[in-house]
Amino acid sequence: MIRLDEARLLERAGTLADLLCDTVNGGASVGFLAPLTRAEALTWWEERAADVAAGRLAVWVACEGERVLGTVSLAFPGKTNSRHRAELVKLMVHREARGRGLGRGLLATAQDAAAAAGVTLLHLDTETGSPAETLYRSAGWTPIGAIPDYAADPGGVLRPTTIYYKRVPAAALTR
């Protein structure tokens, strides 16, 4: 797994856009409606560069050559009373690469980086009933509860979202 700085994120924005389009157009609910165009996805990734440069967002990728097959990010809050936590966001694996352990590897990479940074609490949200829930539960994440009609899926249908958290001991890495 490779952590991207601002320059590397911009260099890989095109292949990240391809991954985002594959994810959304394949039915995964990651905050966008289908059909998602490559131009829209490219703009979205390019807009993340400032947050990466400022340290508000950390982005990792799993690659095969120059092609990004998966990604995960940690979003760090700016409030002084919440520096012990981070939000796990945009865990995506290309449909062609699923079933190879990339999602689990990306999740472990983010958790290890959180521990190394002194983050002791992670949280995330995901569509209730989605395949992602199986990964999070098997990786030790705890569901808090579901919010009905929280977000529209790629087809525009309102779906419930489940909120999860995981305590991350600062001294213990996940691998």
PDB file of C-alpha atoms in Angstrom:
ATOM      1  CA  MET A   1       0.000   0.000   0.000  1.00  0.00           C
ATOM      2  CA  ILE A   2       1.267   3.456  -0.897  1.00  0.00           C
ATOM      3  CA  ARG A   3       0.406   6.621   0.996  1.00  0.00           C
ATOM      4  CA  LEU A   4      -0.130   9.513  -1.392  1.00  0.00           C
ATOM      5  CA  ASP A   5       1.123  13.013  -0.767  1.00  0.00           C
ATOM      6  CA  GLU A   6      -0.451  15.941  -2.617  1.00  0.00           C
ATOM      7  CA  ALA A   7       1.715  15.540  -5.742  1.00  0.00           C
ATOM      8  CA  ARG A   8       1.193  11.776  -5.958  1.00  0.00           C
ATOM      9  CA  LEU A   9      -2.553  12.162  -5.468  1.00  0.00           C
ATOM     10  CA  LEU A  10      -2.681  14.597  -8.380  1.00  0.00           C
ATOM     11  CA  GLU A  11      -0.515  12.253 -10.493  1.00  0.00           C
ATOM     12  CA  ARG A  12      -2.869   9.341  -9.800  1.00  0.00           C
ATOM     13  CA  ALA A  13      -6.111  11.349  -9.906  1.00  0.00           C
ATOM     14  CA  GLY A  14      -7.068   9.836 -13.267  1.00  0.00           C
ATOM     15  CA  THR A  15      -6.777   6.229 -12.168  1.00  0.00           C
ATOM     16  CA  LEU A  16      -8.430   7.112  -8.830  1.00  0.00           C
ATOM     17  CA  ALA A  17     -11.281   8.617 -10.856  1.00  0.00           C
ATOM     18  CA  ASP A  18     -11.568   5.370 -12.817  1.00  0.00           C
ATOM     19  CA  LEU A  19     -11.806   3.438  -9.533  1.00  0.00           C
ATOM     20  CA  LEU A  20     -14.447   5.806  -8.162  1.00  0.00           C
ATOM     21  CA  CYS A  21     -16.520   5.480 -11.343  1.00  0.00           C
ATOM     22  CA  ASP A  22     -16.269   1.688 -11.230  1.00  0.00           C
ATOM     23  CA  THR A  23     -17.333   1.675  -7.586  1.00  0.00           C
ATOM     24  CA  VAL A  24     -20.311   4.010  -7.988  1.00  0.00           C
ATOM     25  CA  ASN A  25     -21.478   2.707 -11.358  1.00  0.00           C
ATOM     26  CA  GLY A  26     -21.210  -0.814  -9.899  1.00  0.00           C
ATOM     27  CA  GLY A  27     -23.766   0.068  -7.228  1.00  0.00           C
ATOM     28  CA  ALA A  28     -21.683   0.868  -4.152  1.00  0.00           C
ATOM     29  CA  SER A  29     -22.879   3.747  -2.027  1.00  0.00           C
ATOM     30  CA  VAL A  30     -19.870   5.999  -1.435  1.00  0.00           C
ATOM     31  CA  GLY A  31     -21.547   9.392  -1.704  1.00  0.00           C
ATOM     32  CA  PHE A  32     -22.293   9.761  -5.404  1.00  0.00           C
ATOM     33  CA  LEU A  33     -25.187   9.105  -7.766  1.00  0.00           C
ATOM     34  CA  ALA A  34     -24.856   7.005 -10.923  1.00  0.00           C
ATOM     35  CA  PRO A  35     -23.980   7.408 -13.598  1.00  0.00           C
ATOM     36  CA  LEU A  36     -20.833   9.116 -12.330  1.00  0.00           C
ATOM     37  CA  THR A  37     -18.724  10.547 -15.147  1.00  0.00           C
ATOM     38  CA  ARG A  38     -14.958  10.351 -15.167  1.00  0.00           C
ATOM     39  CA  ALA A  39     -14.797  14.164 -15.300  1.00  0.00           C
ATOM     40  CA  GLU A  40     -16.883  14.448 -12.116  1.00  0.00           C
ATOM     41  CA  ALA A  41     -14.780  11.806 -10.374  1.00  0.00           C
ATOM     42  CA  LEU A  42     -11.529  13.428 -11.501  1.00  0.00           C
ATOM     43  CA  THR A  43     -12.631  16.812 -10.167  1.00  0.00           C
ATOM     44  CA  TRP A  44     -13.610  15.238  -6.850  1.00  0.00           C
ATOM     45  CA  TRP A  45     -10.191  13.614  -6.409  1.00  0.00           C
ATOM     46  CA  GLU A  46      -8.313  16.749  -7.459  1.00  0.00           C
ATOM     47  CA  GLU A  47     -10.254  18.710  -4.831  1.00  0.00           C
ATOM     48  CA  ARG A  48      -8.935  16.323  -2.133  1.00  0.00           C
ATOM     49  CA  ALA A  49      -5.321  17.389  -2.783  1.00  0.00           C
ATOM     50  CA  ALA A  50      -5.536  20.485  -0.555  1.00  0.00           C
ATOM     51  CA  ASP A  51      -6.787  18.373   2.372  1.00  0.00           C
ATOM     52  CA  VAL A  52      -3.927  15.906   1.856  1.00  0.00           C
ATOM     53  CA  ALA A  53      -1.404  18.771   1.764  1.00  0.00           C
ATOM     54  CA  ALA A  54      -2.878  20.249   4.959  1.00  0.00           C
ATOM     55  CA  GLY A  55      -2.814  16.895   6.802  1.00  0.00           C
ATOM     56  CA  ARG A  56      -6.589  16.736   7.125  1.00  0.00           C
ATOM     57  CA  LEU A  57      -6.776  13.658   4.887  1.00  0.00           C
ATOM     58  CA  ALA A  58      -4.482  10.661   4.416  1.00  0.00           C
ATOM     59  CA  VAL A  59      -4.974   8.549   1.277  1.00  0.00           C
ATOM     60  CA  TRP A  60      -3.535   5.110   0.512  1.00  0.00           C
ATOM     61  CA  VAL A  61      -3.740   3.127  -2.709  1.00  0.00           C
ATOM     62  CA  ALA A  62      -3.226  -0.476  -3.730  1.00  0.00           C
ATOM     63  CA  CYS A  63      -1.841  -0.611  -7.259  1.00  0.00           C
ATOM     64  CA  GLU A  64      -1.130  -3.021 -10.042  1.00  0.00           C
ATOM     65  CA  GLY A  65       1.436  -1.212 -12.142  1.00  0.00           C
ATOM     66  CA  GLU A  66       0.105   2.312 -12.607  1.00  0.00           C
ATOM     67  CA  ARG A  67      -3.520   1.253 -12.124  1.00  0.00           C
ATOM     68  CA  VAL A  68      -5.173   1.877  -8.750  1.00  0.00           C
ATOM     69  CA  LEU A  69      -7.168  -1.190  -7.710  1.00  0.00           C
ATOM     70  CA  GLY A  70      -8.174   0.074  -4.283  1.00  0.00           C
ATOM     71  CA  THR A  71      -8.016   3.021  -1.930  1.00  0.00           C
ATOM     72  CA  VAL A  72      -8.839   4.053   1.622  1.00  0.00           C
ATOM     73  CA  SER A  73      -8.573   7.357   3.456  1.00  0.00           C
ATOM     74  CA  LEU A  74      -8.514   8.698   6.984  1.00  0.00           C
ATOM     75  CA  ALA A  75     -10.118  12.083   7.629  1.00  0.00           C
ATOM     76  CA  PHE A  76      -8.745  13.894  10.664  1.00  0.00           C
ATOM     77  CA  PRO A  77     -10.963  16.392  12.504  1.00  0.00           C
ATOM     78  CA  GLY A  78      -9.651  19.890  13.089  1.00  0.00           C
ATOM     79  CA  LYS A  79     -11.043  20.339  16.586  1.00  0.00           C
ATOM     80  CA  THR A  80      -8.616  20.136  19.506  1.00  0.00           C
ATOM     81  CA  ASN A  81     -10.973  17.942  21.522  1.00  0.00           C
ATOM     82  CA  SER A  82     -11.143  15.276  18.822  1.00  0.00           C
ATOM     83  CA  ARG A  83      -7.542  14.738  17.751  1.00  0.00           C
ATOM     84  CA  HIS A  84      -7.650  11.228  19.208  1.00  0.00           C
ATOM     85  CA  ARG A  85     -10.052  10.057  16.499  1.00  0.00           C
ATOM     86  CA  ALA A  86     -10.346   9.835  12.735  1.00  0.00           C
ATOM     87  CA  GLU A  87     -12.988   8.815  10.221  1.00  0.00           C
ATOM     88  CA  LEU A  88     -12.301   5.977   7.818  1.00  0.00           C
ATOM     89  CA  VAL A  89     -13.627   7.103   4.425  1.00  0.00           C
ATOM     90  CA  LYS A  90     -13.825   5.929   0.813  1.00  0.00           C
ATOM     91  CA  LEU A  91     -12.666   2.336   1.166  1.00  0.00           C
ATOM     92  CA  MET A  92     -13.047   1.127  -2.419  1.00  0.00           C
ATOM     93  CA  VAL A  93     -11.830  -1.904  -4.350  1.00  0.00           C
ATOM     94  CA  HIS A  94     -12.281  -2.219  -8.108  1.00  0.00           C
ATOM     95  CA  ARG A  95     -14.864  -4.877  -9.019  1.00  0.00           C
ATOM     96  CA  GLU A  96     -12.223  -6.830 -10.980  1.00  0.00           C
ATOM     97  CA  ALA A  97      -9.944  -7.005  -7.920  1.00  0.00           C
ATOM     98  CA  ARG A  98     -12.437  -8.047  -5.250  1.00  0.00           C
ATOM     99  CA  GLY A  99     -11.915 -11.285  -3.374  1.00  0.00           C
ATOM    100  CA  ARG A 100      -8.113 -10.881  -3.244  1.00  0.00           C
ATOM    101  CA  GLY A 101      -7.914  -9.406   0.257  1.00  0.00           C
ATOM    102  CA  LEU A 102      -7.283  -5.834  -0.925  1.00  0.00           C
ATOM    103  CA  GLY A 103     -10.110  -4.380   1.161  1.00  0.00           C
ATOM    104  CA  ARG A 104      -8.818  -6.092   4.295  1.00  0.00           C
ATOM    105  CA  GLY A 105      -5.266  -4.962   3.499  1.00  0.00           C
ATOM    106  CA  LEU A 106      -6.326  -1.363   2.956  1.00  0.00           C
ATOM    107  CA  LEU A 107      -8.325  -1.425   6.180  1.00  0.00           C
ATOM    108  CA  ALA A 108      -5.317  -2.789   8.113  1.00  0.00           C
ATOM    109  CA  THR A 109      -3.040  -0.155   6.564  1.00  0.00           C
ATOM    110  CA  ALA A 110      -5.334   2.659   7.678  1.00  0.00           C
ATOM    111  CA  GLN A 111      -5.684   1.168  11.156  1.00  0.00           C
ATOM    112  CA  ASP A 112      -1.888   0.784  11.491  1.00  0.00           C
ATOM    113  CA  ALA A 113      -1.342   4.382  10.379  1.00  0.00           C
ATOM    114  CA  ALA A 114      -3.965   5.579  12.850  1.00  0.00           C
ATOM    115  CA  ALA A 115      -2.220   3.702  15.670  1.00  0.00           C
ATOM    116  CA  ALA A 116       1.169   5.116  14.659  1.00  0.00           C
ATOM    117  CA  ALA A 117      -0.307   8.631  14.690  1.00  0.00           C
ATOM    118  CA  GLY A 118      -1.729   8.159  18.193  1.00  0.00           C
ATOM    119  CA  VAL A 119      -5.326   7.908  16.990  1.00  0.00           C
ATOM    120  CA  THR A 120      -7.178   5.622  19.383  1.00  0.00           C
ATOM    121  CA  LEU A 121     -10.699   5.716  17.938  1.00  0.00           C
ATOM    122  CA  LEU A 122     -11.874   5.237  14.367  1.00  0.00           C
ATOM    123  CA  HIS A 123     -15.412   5.581  13.027  1.00  0.00           C
ATOM    124  CA  LEU A 124     -17.140   5.084   9.698  1.00  0.00           C
ATOM    125  CA  ASP A 125     -20.543   4.787   8.119  1.00  0.00           C
ATOM    126  CA  THR A 126     -21.709   2.400   5.436  1.00  0.00           C
ATOM    127  CA  GLU A 127     -24.933   1.415   3.756  1.00  0.00           C
ATOM    128  CA  THR A 128     -26.837  -1.011   5.954  1.00  0.00           C
ATOM    129  CA  GLY A 129     -26.875  -4.468   4.391  1.00  0.00           C
ATOM    130  CA  SER A 130     -24.002  -3.738   2.005  1.00  0.00           C
ATOM    131  CA  PRO A 131     -21.136  -6.196   1.450  1.00  0.00           C
ATOM    132  CA  ALA A 132     -18.855  -3.727   3.256  1.00  0.00           C
ATOM    133  CA  GLU A 133     -20.595  -4.552   6.526  1.00  0.00           C
ATOM    134  CA  THR A 134     -19.242  -8.106   6.384  1.00  0.00           C
ATOM    135  CA  LEU A 135     -15.687  -6.790   6.092  1.00  0.00           C
ATOM    136  CA  TYR A 136     -16.047  -4.294   8.929  1.00  0.00           C
ATOM    137  CA  ARG A 137     -17.675  -6.761  11.308  1.00  0.00           C
ATOM    138  CA  SER A 138     -15.073  -9.457  10.573  1.00  0.00           C
ATOM    139  CA  ALA A 139     -12.309  -6.887  11.185  1.00  0.00           C
ATOM    140  CA  GLY A 140     -13.594  -6.133  14.674  1.00  0.00           C
ATOM    141  CA  TRP A 141     -15.600  -2.980  14.054  1.00  0.00           C
ATOM    142  CA  THR A 142     -18.579  -2.434  16.366  1.00  0.00           C
ATOM    143  CA  PRO A 143     -21.922  -1.271  14.939  1.00  0.00           C
ATOM    144  CA  ILE A 144     -23.557   1.540  16.895  1.00  0.00           C
ATOM    145  CA  GLY A 145     -26.853   1.607  15.064  1.00  0.00           C
ATOM    146  CA  ALA A 146     -28.586   2.486  11.835  1.00  0.00           C
ATOM    147  CA  ILE A 147     -30.066   5.772  10.673  1.00  0.00           C
ATOM    148  CA  PRO A 148     -33.037   5.275   8.316  1.00  0.00           C
ATOM    149  CA  ASP A 149     -33.042   7.018   4.925  1.00  0.00           C
ATOM    150  CA  TYR A 150     -29.611   8.528   5.643  1.00  0.00           C
ATOM    151  CA  ALA A 151     -28.153   8.584   2.138  1.00  0.00           C
ATOM    152  CA  ALA A 152     -29.217   7.890  -1.409  1.00  0.00           C
ATOM    153  CA  ASP A 153     -27.632   4.882  -3.078  1.00  0.00           C
ATOM    154  CA  PRO A 154     -26.169   5.351  -6.584  1.00  0.00           C
ATOM    155  CA  GLY A 155     -29.670   4.847  -8.031  1.00  0.00           C
ATOM    156  CA  GLY A 156     -31.067   7.670  -5.886  1.00  0.00           C
ATOM    157  CA  VAL A 157     -33.019   5.462  -3.459  1.00  0.00           C
ATOM    158  CA  LEU A 158     -32.767   6.489   0.198  1.00  0.00           C
ATOM    159  CA  ARG A 159     -31.134   3.744   2.264  1.00  0.00           C
ATOM    160  CA  PRO A 160     -30.276   3.266   5.931  1.00  0.00           C
ATOM    161  CA  THR A 161     -26.707   3.765   7.051  1.00  0.00           C
ATOM    162  CA  THR A 162     -24.982   1.916   9.890  1.00  0.00           C
ATOM    163  CA  ILE A 163     -22.391   3.717  12.001  1.00  0.00           C
ATOM    164  CA  TYR A 164     -19.368   1.726  13.236  1.00  0.00           C
ATOM    165  CA  TYR A 165     -16.444   2.404  15.539  1.00  0.00           C
ATOM    166  CA  LYS A 166     -13.227   0.658  16.449  1.00  0.00           C
ATOM    167  CA  ARG A 167     -10.813   1.320  19.282  1.00  0.00           C
ATOM    168  CA  VAL A 168      -7.222   1.276  18.075  1.00  0.00           C
ATOM    169  CA  PRO A 169      -4.575   0.709  20.733  1.00  0.00           C
ATOM    170  CA  ALA A 170      -1.759   3.146  19.915  1.00  0.00           C
ATOM    171  CA  ALA A 171       0.939   0.604  20.704  1.00  0.00           C
ATOM    172  CA  ALA A 172      -0.575  -2.361  18.864  1.00  0.00           C
ATOM    173  CA  LEU A 173      -0.535  -2.581  15.100  1.00  0.00           C
ATOM    174  CA  THR A 174      -3.122  -4.758  13.325  1.00  0.00           C
ATOM    175  CA  ARG A 175      -0.649  -6.991  11.489  1.00  0.00           C
TER     176      ARG A 175
END
